[in-house]
Amino acid sequence: MKKLKKGDSHVEKMRFTQENVNIFAEISGDSNPIHLNAEYAAQTPFGKPIVHGFFAGAVFSKVFGTQWPGEGTIYMFQDMAFKAPVFVEHDYYAKFEVLEVDEVKKRGVIQCVLEDANGKIAIIGQAKLMHTERF
Amino acid sequence: MKKLKKGDSHVEKMRFTQENVNIFAEISGDSNPIHLNAEYAAQTPFGKPIVHGFFAGAVFSKVFGTQWPGEGTIYMFQDMAFKAPVFVEHDYYAKFEVLEVDEVKKRGVIQCVLEDANGKIAIIGQAKLMHTERF
């Protein structure tokens, strides 16, 4: 399996459905109507329902655990700055870039961005991962 | 509504069920067997299925948005250091403490910890929130 190097990148296209947001609200207990109720959301500055930040950010975890670096990833740290709302039923891109690799400790620091189809950043942060084969 | 001050704290008892973890895997796409398959998990250093970090951390968001500070919270930032696995069907406590308040900008910095019944920390981090009435 090829090791990741500084500067390596990955992109994942995403779309969050209202149905999955409703399910996330149920299992997490976060039933804030801003996520669930279009009429309520229309009265807020956002104008329409937004995805829970932790459900939106979970795309980073999904990519790390299942694709890039992939199975065997140990998740050590993540930060997320919520810069703009993530709307349901819109296209988003999760973009990743390797910022640092420590080949001795088998660790990497990854820049993580979730942006809309116009390149507007919704979430930005960094992840710290360990993977014995890919760093 | 009473304003939060530096030093104010809140605790929420939690338990993550295997059923909800299975649902989270489905809606997030993070189908890593470490979360889903007890036989697979038994072969790993964890020994049993663990909760997705983003699903575990979502308890912070749930508390902020629905209880403390409550509805109207705007989530600006969260970091999470994953220090130990979060196991399904075990008791956990999400513990919160106000570290800083900016009454002019209506912002607060909150320490967030998810720990097990023995006080072992699984996730630790800080949140930055805005709430026009509670800071």
GROMACS .gro file of C-alpha atoms in nm, chain B residues 24-82:
model
   59
  159PHE     CA    1  -2.509   0.618   1.215
  160ALA     CA    2  -2.285   0.391   1.005
  161GLU     CA    3  -2.559   0.370   0.744
  162ILE     CA    4  -2.639   0.741   0.718
  163SER     CA    5  -2.276   0.859   0.738
  164GLY     CA    6  -2.131   0.588   0.512
  165ASP     CA    7  -1.870   0.506   0.776
  166SER     CA    8  -1.913   0.131   0.775
  167ASN     CA    9  -1.578   0.045   0.935
  168PRO     CA   10  -1.642  -0.296   1.098
  169ILE     CA   11  -1.475  -0.179   1.421
  170HIS     CA   12  -1.807  -0.005   1.490
  171LEU     CA   13  -2.044  -0.278   1.375
  172ASN     CA   14  -1.904  -0.626   1.405
  173ALA     CA   15  -1.833  -0.770   1.751
  174GLU     CA   16  -1.628  -1.059   1.610
  175TYR     CA   17  -1.410  -0.823   1.405
  176ALA     CA   18  -1.374  -0.584   1.700
  177ALA     CA   19  -1.266  -0.872   1.924
  178GLN     CA   20  -0.958  -0.915   1.699
  179THR     CA   21  -0.851  -0.551   1.745
  180PRO     CA   22  -0.679  -0.385   2.043
  181PHE     CA   23  -1.022  -0.241   2.142
  182GLY     CA   24  -1.175  -0.585   2.196
  183LYS     CA   25  -1.533  -0.475   2.135
  184PRO     CA   26  -1.728  -0.239   1.907
  185ILE     CA   27  -1.658   0.131   1.951
  186VAL     CA   28  -1.876   0.432   1.879
  187HIS     CA   29  -1.782   0.655   1.582
  188GLY     CA   30  -1.597   0.961   1.718
  189PHE     CA   31  -1.835   1.201   1.546
  190PHE     CA   32  -2.140   1.023   1.680
  191ALA     CA   33  -1.994   1.024   2.032
  192GLY     CA   34  -1.892   1.390   2.004
  193ALA     CA   35  -2.238   1.485   1.880
  194VAL     CA   36  -2.352   1.475   2.243
  195PHE     CA   37  -2.173   1.810   2.284
  196SER     CA   38  -2.377   1.958   2.002
  197LYS     CA   39  -2.701   1.808   2.132
  198VAL     CA   40  -2.652   1.960   2.477
  199PHE     CA   41  -2.555   2.302   2.336
  200GLY     CA   42  -2.844   2.319   2.091
  201THR     CA   43  -3.121   2.181   2.307
  202GLN     CA   44  -3.032   2.234   2.677
  203TRP     CA   45  -2.729   2.434   2.775
  204PRO     CA   46  -2.705   2.712   2.662
  205GLY     CA   47  -3.005   2.587   2.459
  206GLU     CA   48  -3.199   2.686   2.150
  207GLY     CA   49  -3.046   2.980   1.969
  208THR     CA   50  -2.688   2.859   2.014
  209ILE     CA   51  -2.463   2.924   1.714
  210TYR     CA   52  -2.182   2.672   1.694
  211MET     CA   53  -1.859   2.832   1.580
  212PHE     CA   54  -1.586   2.583   1.663
  213GLN     CA   55  -1.520   2.244   1.820
  214ASP     CA   56  -1.206   2.044   1.866
  215MET     CA   57  -1.193   1.686   1.984
  216ALA     CA   58  -0.894   1.483   2.100
  217PHE     CA   59  -0.986   1.114   2.090
   0.00000   0.00000   0.00000
